[in-house]
Coordinates of C-alpha atoms and ligand atoms in Angstrom, one line a residue:
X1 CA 93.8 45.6 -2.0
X2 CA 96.4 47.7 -3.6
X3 CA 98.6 46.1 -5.9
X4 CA 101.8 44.7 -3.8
X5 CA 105.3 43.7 -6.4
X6 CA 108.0 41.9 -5.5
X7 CA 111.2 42.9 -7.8
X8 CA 113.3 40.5 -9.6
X9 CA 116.6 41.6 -10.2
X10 CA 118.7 39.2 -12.4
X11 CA 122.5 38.5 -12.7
X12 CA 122.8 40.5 -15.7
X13 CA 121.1 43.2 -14.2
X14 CA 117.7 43.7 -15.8
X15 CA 115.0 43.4 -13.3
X16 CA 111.1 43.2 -13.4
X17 CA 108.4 44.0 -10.8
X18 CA 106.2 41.7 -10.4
X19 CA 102.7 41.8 -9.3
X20 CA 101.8 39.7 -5.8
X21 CA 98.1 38.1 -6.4
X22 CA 95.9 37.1 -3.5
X23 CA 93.1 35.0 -3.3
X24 CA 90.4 34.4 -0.8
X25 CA 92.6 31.8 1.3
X26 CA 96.2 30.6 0.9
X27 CA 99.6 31.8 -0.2
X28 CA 100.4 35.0 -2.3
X29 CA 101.5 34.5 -5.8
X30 CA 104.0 36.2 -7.7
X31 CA 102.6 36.9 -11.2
X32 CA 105.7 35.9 -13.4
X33 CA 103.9 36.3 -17.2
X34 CA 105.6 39.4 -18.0
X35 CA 109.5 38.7 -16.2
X36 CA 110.6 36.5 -19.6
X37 CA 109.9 40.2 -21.3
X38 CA 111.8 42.5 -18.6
X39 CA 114.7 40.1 -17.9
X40 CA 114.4 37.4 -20.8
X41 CA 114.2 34.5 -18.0
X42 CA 111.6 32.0 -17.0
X43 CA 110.8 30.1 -14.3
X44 CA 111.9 26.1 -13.9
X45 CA 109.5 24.3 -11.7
X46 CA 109.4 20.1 -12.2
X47 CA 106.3 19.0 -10.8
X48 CA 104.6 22.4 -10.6
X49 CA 105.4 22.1 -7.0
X50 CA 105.3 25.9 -6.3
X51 CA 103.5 27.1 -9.3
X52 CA 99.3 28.1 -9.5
X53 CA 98.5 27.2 -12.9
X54 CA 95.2 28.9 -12.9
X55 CA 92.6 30.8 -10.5
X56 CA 90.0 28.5 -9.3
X57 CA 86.9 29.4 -6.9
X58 CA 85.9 25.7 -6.6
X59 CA 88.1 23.6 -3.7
X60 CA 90.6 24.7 -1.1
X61 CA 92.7 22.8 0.2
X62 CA 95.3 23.9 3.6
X63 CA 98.3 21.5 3.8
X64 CA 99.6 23.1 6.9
X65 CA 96.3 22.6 8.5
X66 CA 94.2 19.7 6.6
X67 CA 92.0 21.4 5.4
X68 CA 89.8 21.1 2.8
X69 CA 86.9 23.2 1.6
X70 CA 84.2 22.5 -1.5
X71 CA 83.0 26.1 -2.3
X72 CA 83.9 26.9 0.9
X73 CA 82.2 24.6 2.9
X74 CA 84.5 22.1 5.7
X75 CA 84.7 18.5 4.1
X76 CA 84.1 17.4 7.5
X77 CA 80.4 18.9 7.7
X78 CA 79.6 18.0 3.6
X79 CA 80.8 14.3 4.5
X80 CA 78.6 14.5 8.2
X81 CA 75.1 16.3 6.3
X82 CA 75.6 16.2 2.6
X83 CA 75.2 13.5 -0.3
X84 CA 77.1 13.1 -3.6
X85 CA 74.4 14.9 -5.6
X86 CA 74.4 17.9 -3.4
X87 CA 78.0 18.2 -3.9
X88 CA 78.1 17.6 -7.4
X89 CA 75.2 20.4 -7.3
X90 CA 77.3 22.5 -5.4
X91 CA 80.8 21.9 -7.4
X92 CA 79.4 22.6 -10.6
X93 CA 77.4 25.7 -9.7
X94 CA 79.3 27.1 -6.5
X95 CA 76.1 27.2 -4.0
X96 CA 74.4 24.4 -2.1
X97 CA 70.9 23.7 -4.2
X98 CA 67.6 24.9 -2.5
X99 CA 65.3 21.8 -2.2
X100 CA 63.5 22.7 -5.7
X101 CA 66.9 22.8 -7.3
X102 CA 68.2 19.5 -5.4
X103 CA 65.0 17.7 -7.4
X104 CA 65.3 19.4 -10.5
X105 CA 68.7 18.4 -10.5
X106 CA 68.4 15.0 -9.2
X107 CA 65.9 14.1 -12.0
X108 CA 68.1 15.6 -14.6
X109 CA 71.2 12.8 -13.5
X110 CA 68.4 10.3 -12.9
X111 CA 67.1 10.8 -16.6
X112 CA 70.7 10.7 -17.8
X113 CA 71.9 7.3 -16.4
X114 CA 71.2 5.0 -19.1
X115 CA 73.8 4.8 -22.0
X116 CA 73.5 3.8 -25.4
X117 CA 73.4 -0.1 -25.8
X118 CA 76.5 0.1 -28.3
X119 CA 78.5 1.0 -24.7
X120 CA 77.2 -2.1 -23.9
X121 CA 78.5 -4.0 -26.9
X122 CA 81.5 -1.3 -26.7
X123 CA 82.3 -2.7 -23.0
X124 CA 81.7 -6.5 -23.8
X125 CA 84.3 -6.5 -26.6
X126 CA 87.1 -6.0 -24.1
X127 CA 89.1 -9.1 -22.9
X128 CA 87.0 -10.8 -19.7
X129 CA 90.7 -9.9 -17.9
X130 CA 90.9 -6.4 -19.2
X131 CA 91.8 -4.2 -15.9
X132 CA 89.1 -2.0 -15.7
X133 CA 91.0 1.4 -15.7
X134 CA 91.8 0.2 -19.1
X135 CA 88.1 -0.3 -19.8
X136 CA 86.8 2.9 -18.1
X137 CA 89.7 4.9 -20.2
X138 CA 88.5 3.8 -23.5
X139 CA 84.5 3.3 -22.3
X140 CA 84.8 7.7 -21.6
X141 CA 86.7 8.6 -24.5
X142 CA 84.2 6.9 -26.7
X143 CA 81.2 8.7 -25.0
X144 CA 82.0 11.6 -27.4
X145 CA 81.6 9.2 -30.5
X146 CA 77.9 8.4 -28.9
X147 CA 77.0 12.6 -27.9
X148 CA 77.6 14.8 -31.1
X149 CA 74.5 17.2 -30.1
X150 CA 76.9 18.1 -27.2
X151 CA 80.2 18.8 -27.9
X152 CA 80.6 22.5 -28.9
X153 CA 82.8 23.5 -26.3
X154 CA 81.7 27.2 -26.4
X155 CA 78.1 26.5 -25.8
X156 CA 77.7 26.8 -21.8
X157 CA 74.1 24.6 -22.6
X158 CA 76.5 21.9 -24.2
X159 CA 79.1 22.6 -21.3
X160 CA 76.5 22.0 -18.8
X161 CA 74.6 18.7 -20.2
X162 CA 77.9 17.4 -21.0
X163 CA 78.8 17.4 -17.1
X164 CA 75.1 15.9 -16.2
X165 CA 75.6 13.2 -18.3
X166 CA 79.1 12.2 -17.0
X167 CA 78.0 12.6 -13.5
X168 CA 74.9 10.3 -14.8
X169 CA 76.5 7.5 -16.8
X170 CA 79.9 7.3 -14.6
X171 CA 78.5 4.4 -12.5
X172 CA 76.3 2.9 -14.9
X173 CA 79.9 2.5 -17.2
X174 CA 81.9 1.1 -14.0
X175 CA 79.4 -1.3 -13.4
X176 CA 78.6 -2.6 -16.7
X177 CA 82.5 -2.9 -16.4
X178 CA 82.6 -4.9 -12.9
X179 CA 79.7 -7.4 -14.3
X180 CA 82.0 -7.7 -17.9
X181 CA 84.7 -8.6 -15.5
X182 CA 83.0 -11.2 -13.3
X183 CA 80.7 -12.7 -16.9
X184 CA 77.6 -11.7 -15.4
X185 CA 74.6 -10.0 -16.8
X186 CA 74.5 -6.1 -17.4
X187 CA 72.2 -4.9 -14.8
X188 CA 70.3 -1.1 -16.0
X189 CA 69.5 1.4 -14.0
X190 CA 66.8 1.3 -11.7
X191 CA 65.2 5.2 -11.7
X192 CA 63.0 5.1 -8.4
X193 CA 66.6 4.1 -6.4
X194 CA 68.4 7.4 -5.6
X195 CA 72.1 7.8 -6.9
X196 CA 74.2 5.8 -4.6
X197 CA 71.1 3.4 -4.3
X198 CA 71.2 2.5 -7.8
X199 CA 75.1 2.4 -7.9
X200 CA 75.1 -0.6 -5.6
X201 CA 72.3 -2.4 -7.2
X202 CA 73.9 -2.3 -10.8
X203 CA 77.1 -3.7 -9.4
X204 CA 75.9 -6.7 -7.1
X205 CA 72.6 -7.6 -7.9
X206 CA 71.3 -10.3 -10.5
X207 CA 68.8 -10.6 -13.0
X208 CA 67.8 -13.9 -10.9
X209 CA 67.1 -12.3 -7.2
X210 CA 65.7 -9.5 -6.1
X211 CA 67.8 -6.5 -4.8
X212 CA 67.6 -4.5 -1.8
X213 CA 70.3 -1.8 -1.4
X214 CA 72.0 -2.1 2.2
X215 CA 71.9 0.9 3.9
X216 CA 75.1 0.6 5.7
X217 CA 76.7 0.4 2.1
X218 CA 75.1 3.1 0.8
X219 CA 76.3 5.6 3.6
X220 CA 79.4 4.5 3.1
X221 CA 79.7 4.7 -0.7
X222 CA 78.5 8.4 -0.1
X223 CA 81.0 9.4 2.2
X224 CA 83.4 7.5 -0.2
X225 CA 82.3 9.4 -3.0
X226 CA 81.8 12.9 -1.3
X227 CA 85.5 12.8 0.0
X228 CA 86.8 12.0 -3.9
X229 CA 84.5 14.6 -5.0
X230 CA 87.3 17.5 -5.8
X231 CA 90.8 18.1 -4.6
X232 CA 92.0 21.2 -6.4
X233 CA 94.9 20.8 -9.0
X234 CA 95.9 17.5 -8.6
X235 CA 97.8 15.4 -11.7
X236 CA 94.6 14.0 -13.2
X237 CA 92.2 17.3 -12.8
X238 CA 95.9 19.2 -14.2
X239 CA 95.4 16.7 -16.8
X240 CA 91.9 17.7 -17.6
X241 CA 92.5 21.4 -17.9
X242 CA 95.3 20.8 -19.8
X243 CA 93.4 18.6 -22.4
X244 CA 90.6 21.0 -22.2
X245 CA 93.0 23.9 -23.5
X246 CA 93.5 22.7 -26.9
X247 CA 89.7 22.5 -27.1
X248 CA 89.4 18.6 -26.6
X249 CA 85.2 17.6 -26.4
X250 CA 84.5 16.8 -22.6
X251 CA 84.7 12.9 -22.7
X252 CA 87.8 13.1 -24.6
X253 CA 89.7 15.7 -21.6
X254 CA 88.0 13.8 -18.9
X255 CA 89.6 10.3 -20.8
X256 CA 92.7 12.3 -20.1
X257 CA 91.9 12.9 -16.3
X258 CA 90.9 8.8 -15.9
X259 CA 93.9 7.9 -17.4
X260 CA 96.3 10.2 -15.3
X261 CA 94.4 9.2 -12.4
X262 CA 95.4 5.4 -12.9
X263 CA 99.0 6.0 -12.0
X264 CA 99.8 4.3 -8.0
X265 CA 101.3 7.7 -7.6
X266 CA 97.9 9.2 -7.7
X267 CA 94.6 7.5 -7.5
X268 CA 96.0 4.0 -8.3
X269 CA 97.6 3.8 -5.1
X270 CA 94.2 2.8 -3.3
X271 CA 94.6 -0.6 -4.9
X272 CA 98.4 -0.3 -4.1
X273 CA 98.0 0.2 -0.8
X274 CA 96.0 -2.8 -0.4
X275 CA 98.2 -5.0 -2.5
X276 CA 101.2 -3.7 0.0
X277 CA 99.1 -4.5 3.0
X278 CA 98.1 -8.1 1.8
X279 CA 101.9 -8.7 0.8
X280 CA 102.9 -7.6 4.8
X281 CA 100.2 -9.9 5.9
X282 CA 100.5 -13.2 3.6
X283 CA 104.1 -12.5 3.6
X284 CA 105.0 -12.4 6.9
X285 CA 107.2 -9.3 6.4
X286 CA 107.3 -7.4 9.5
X287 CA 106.1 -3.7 10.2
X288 CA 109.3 -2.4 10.7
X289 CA 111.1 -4.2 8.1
X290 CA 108.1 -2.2 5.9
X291 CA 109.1 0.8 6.8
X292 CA 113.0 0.0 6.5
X293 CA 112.3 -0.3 2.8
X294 CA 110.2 2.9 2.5
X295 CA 112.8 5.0 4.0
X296 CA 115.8 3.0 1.8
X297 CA 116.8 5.2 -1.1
X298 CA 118.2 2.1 -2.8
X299 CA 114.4 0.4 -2.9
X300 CA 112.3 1.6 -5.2
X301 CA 109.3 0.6 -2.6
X302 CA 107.4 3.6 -0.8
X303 CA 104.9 3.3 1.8
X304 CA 101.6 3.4 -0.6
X305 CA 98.8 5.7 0.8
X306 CA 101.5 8.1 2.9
X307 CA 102.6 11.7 2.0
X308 CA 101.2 14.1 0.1
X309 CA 102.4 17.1 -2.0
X310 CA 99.7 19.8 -0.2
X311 CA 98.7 18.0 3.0
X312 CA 101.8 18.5 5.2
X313 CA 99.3 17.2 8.3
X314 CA 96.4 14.6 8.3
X315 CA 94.6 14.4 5.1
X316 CA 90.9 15.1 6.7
X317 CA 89.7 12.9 3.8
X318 CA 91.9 9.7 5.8
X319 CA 90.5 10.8 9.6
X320 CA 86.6 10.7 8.1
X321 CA 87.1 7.3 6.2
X322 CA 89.5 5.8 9.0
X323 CA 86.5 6.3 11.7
X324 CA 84.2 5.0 9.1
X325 CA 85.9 2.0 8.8
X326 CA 85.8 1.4 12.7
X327 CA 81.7 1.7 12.4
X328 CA 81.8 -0.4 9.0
X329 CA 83.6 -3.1 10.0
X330 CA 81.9 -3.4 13.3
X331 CA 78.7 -3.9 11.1
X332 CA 79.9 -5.5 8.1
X333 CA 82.4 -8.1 9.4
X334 CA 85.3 -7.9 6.3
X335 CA 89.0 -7.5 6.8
X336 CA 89.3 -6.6 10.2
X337 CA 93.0 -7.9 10.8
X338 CA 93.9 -5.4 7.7
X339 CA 92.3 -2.7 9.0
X340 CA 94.4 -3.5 12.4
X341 CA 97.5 -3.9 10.3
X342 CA 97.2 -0.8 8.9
X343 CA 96.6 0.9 12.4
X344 CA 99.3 -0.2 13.4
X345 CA 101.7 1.2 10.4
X346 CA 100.3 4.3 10.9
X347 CA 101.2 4.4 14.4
X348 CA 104.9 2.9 13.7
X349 CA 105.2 5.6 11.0
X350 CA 103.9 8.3 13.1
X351 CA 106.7 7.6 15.6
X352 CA 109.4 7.6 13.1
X353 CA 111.9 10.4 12.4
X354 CA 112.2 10.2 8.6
X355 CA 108.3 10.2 8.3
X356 CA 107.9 12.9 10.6
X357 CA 110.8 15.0 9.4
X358 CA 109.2 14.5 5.7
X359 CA 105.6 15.2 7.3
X360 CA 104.4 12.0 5.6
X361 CA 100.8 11.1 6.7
X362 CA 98.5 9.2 5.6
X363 CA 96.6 10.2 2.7
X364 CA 92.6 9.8 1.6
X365 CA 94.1 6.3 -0.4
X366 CA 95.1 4.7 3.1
X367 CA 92.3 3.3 4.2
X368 CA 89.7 3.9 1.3
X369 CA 90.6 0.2 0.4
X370 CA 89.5 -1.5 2.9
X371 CA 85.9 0.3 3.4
X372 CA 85.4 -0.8 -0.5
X373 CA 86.7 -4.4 -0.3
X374 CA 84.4 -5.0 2.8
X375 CA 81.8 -3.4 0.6
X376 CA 82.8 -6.5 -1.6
X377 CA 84.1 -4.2 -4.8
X378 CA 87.2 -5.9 -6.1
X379 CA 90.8 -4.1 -5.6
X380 CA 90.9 -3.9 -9.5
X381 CA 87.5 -1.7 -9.2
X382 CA 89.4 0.7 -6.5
X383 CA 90.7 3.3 -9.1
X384 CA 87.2 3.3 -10.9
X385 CA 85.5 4.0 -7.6
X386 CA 87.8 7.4 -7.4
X387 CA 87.6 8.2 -11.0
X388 CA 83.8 7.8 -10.6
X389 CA 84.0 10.2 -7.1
X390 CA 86.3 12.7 -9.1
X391 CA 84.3 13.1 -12.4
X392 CA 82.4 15.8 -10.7
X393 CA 85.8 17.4 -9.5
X394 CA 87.0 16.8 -13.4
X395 CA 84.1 18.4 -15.1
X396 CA 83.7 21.2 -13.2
X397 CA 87.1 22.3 -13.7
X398 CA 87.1 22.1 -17.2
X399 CA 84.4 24.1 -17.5
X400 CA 86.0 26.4 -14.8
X401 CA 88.6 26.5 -17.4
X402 CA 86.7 27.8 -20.5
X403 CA 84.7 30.7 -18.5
X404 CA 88.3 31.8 -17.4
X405 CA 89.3 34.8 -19.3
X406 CA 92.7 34.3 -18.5
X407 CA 92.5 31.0 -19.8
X408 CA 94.3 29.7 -22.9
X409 CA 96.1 26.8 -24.2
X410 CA 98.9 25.3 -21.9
X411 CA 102.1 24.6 -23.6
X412 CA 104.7 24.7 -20.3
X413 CA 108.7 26.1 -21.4
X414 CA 111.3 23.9 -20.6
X415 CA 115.2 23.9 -19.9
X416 CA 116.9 22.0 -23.1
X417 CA 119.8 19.7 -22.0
X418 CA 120.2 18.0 -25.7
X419 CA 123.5 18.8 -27.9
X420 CA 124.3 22.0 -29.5
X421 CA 123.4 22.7 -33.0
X422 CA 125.4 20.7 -35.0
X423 CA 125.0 19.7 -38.9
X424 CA 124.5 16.3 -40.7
X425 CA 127.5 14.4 -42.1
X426 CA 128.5 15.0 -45.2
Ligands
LIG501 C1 96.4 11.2 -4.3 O1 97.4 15.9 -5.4 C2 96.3 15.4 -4.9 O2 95.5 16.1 -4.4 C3 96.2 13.9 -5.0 C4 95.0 13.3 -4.3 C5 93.7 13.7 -4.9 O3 92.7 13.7 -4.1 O4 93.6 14.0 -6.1 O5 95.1 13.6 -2.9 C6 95.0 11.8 -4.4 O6 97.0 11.0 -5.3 C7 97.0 10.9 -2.9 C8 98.4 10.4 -3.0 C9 98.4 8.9 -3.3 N1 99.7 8.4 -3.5 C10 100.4 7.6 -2.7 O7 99.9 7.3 -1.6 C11 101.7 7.0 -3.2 C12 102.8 7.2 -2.1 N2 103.1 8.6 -2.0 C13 104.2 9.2 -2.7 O8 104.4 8.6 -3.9 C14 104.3 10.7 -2.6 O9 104.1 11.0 -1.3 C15 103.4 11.6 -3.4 C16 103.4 11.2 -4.9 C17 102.0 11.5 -2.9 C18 103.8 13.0 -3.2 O10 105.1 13.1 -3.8 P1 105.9 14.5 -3.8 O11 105.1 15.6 -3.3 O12 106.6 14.7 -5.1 O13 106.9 14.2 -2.6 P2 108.4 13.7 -2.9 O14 108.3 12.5 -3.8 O15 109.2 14.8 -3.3 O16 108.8 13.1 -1.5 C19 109.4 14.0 -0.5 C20 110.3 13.0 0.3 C21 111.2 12.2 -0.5 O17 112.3 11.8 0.4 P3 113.7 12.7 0.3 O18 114.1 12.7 -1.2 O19 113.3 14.1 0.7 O20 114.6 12.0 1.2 O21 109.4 12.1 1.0 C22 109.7 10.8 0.6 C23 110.4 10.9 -0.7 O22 111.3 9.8 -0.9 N3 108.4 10.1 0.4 C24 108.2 8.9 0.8 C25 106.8 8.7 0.5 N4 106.3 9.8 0.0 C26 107.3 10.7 -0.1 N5 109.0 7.9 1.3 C27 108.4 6.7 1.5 N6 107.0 6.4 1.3 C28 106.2 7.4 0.8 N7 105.0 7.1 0.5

């Protein structure tokens, strides 16, 4: 394509022609690095709302549209015919494994789930009411005080048994965490269960019964974990690269990632969102005097689980996990006047100007609660579940990041509102 500029001409005068850059889908950029050169100006952009901050071949996402694509591939046919491990496969490497490569790779993560059993001791010396964001945050930045044979940053072989050990130990960490939380025994992995399998049976079984994984739960933990997988340049994979730029080890960036990830704005608001639906149901507070406060400037409350800064339509991620809570709660019993409560604030809100005007939808956090709590994972495990899901995401951006050779440390201007130079008293 040939090269397309868009000029800049600024109040002063001076002007710059830009380069326009196109990718493989979505909107043109204009490639501002050498305009602070030509015209001595930059560009002011809170939030990063309209800014790329990198090239990336990995996730897609269409706001206009909802759509969102792994390497290409619909999230609605991964969710229907993949699992987790494919996708992890196919985020980290960019293709979809052949069956030799699915096992090699499956025994790789398999071999890798275990962690040292100072984690253990690590995990246990938290508070039995530690919230377990704060747990997982300080659990993954310690990883790199237990994996010094990996943590040359410029070794793709370190880069790559880094990420299979995250992807590996991620839900042995959340739940050694869960069982810290509720007193109960550690339980290890089990390596003859697959993935998802072995997931559940470390969180709910007992050293005292045996365990069976339900399948129900295990097809819905996959989907759960497939839609999580990857969602371009959200806050906490931002976070990640960011991290990663200085040269931060692995577990330290993705530490980064699980802590930006705990804010409600971002993946926290799973367990806001069920907190806020609780409050409407034990409170009494009706639908429409919920929404009144979402839409009052003066209330600091906003409808948790709607709007989004790229999905200006239906997040596909909320349509998949809203019919699977119709077939899960069918099966599973579990919190079926919740799941009708929040039908029917998504229908109020639907019909409403200000959310329509705003094109606020629900997002992949509005119903992802109530799949996991009739799954019987506690709200406070919510955020762990997505940081667990997203690790994949995470990992494969940050080493997306150091093959880029565009890349280099991120150190964003800013607009300085302090006072003028001024000198110290005499
Ligand atoms: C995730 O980026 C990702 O991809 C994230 C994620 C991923 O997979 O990584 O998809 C996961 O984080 C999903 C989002 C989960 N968060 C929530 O559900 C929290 C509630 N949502 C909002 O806080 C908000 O919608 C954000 C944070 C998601 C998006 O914020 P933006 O893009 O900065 O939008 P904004 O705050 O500028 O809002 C635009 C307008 C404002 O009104 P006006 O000033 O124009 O009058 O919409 C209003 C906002 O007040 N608004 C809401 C609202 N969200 C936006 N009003 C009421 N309730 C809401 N939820």
């Amino acid at each position: 394509m040939t090269d397309r500029t868009a000029k800049l001409t600024s109040h002063d005068g001076s002007s710059a022609d830009l380069t326009v850059l196109s990718g493989t889908h979505g909107p043109d950029c204009v490639d501002v690095r050498g305009m602070n050169k030509s015209t001595g100006l930059f560009t002011y952009d809170p939030g990063f709302a309209t800014t790329a901050s990198c090239k990336s071949s990995i996730t897609f996402i269409d706001g206009g549209e909802g759509i969102l694509l792994y390497r290409g591939y619909p999230i609605e046919q991964l969710a229907e015919r993949s699992t987790y491990l494919e996708v992890c496969y196919l985020l980290m490497y960019g293709e979809l494994p052949t069956p030799e490569q699915s096992e090699s790779f499956n025994s790789i993560i398999t071999q890798h789930t275990m962690v040292h059993e100072n984690v253990r001791n690590f995990i246990a010396g938290f508070r039995y009411d530690a919230h377990p964001m704060a747990m997982l945050v300080g659990t993954v930045g310690a990883l790199s005080s237990f994996y010094h044979d990996s943590l040359d940053i410029n070794n793709p072989k370190h880069r790559e048994i880094s990420a299979h050990r995250l992807i590996a130990k991620m839900p042995t960490i959340a739940s050694y965490i869960h069982k810290h939380s509720l007193g109960q025994p550690f339980m290890y992995p089990q390596n003859e269960l697959s993935y998802v399998e072995n997931f559940t049976q470390m969180m709910f079984a007992v050293p005292a019964e045996n365990f069976t994984p339900n399948p129900t739960a295990v097809k819905a933990l996959e989907l759960i974990l497939i839609l999580h997988a990857d969602h371009e340049q959200n806050a906490s994979t931002s976070t990640v690269r960011l991290a990663g730029s200085s040269g931060a080890n692995p577990f330290a960036s993705i530490a980064a990632g699980v802590a930006s990830l705990w804010g409600p704005a971002h993946g926290g608001a799973n367990e806001a969102v069920m907190n806020m639906l609780d409050d409407i149901l034990h409170s009494g507070e009706t639908i429409e005097r919920t929404i009144e406060r979402a839409k009052d400037k003066n209330d600091p409350f906003r409808l948790m689980g709607f709007g989004h800064r790229v999905y200006k339509n239906f997040d596909p991620r909320a349509t998949l996990i809203q019919k699977m809570c119709h077939d899960l709660l069918d099966e599973l019993g579990g919190d079926q006047p919740l799941f009708e409560l929040a039908m029917e604030l998504e229908k109020a809100t639907l019909a409403d100007p200000y959310f329509i005007e705003r094109k606020l939808y629900p997002n992949v956090d509005f119903y992802s609660g109530i799949i996991l709590r009739a799954l019987g994972i506690p709200m406070s495990m919510f955020t762990v579940m997505f940081a667990m899901a997203r690790t994949v995401g995470w990992i494969s951006h940050w080493i997306e990041s150091h093959e880029d050779p565009e890349g280099r440390i991120g150190r964003p201007q800013q607009i300085y509102t302090g006072p003028a130079r001024r000198d110290y008293p005499a």
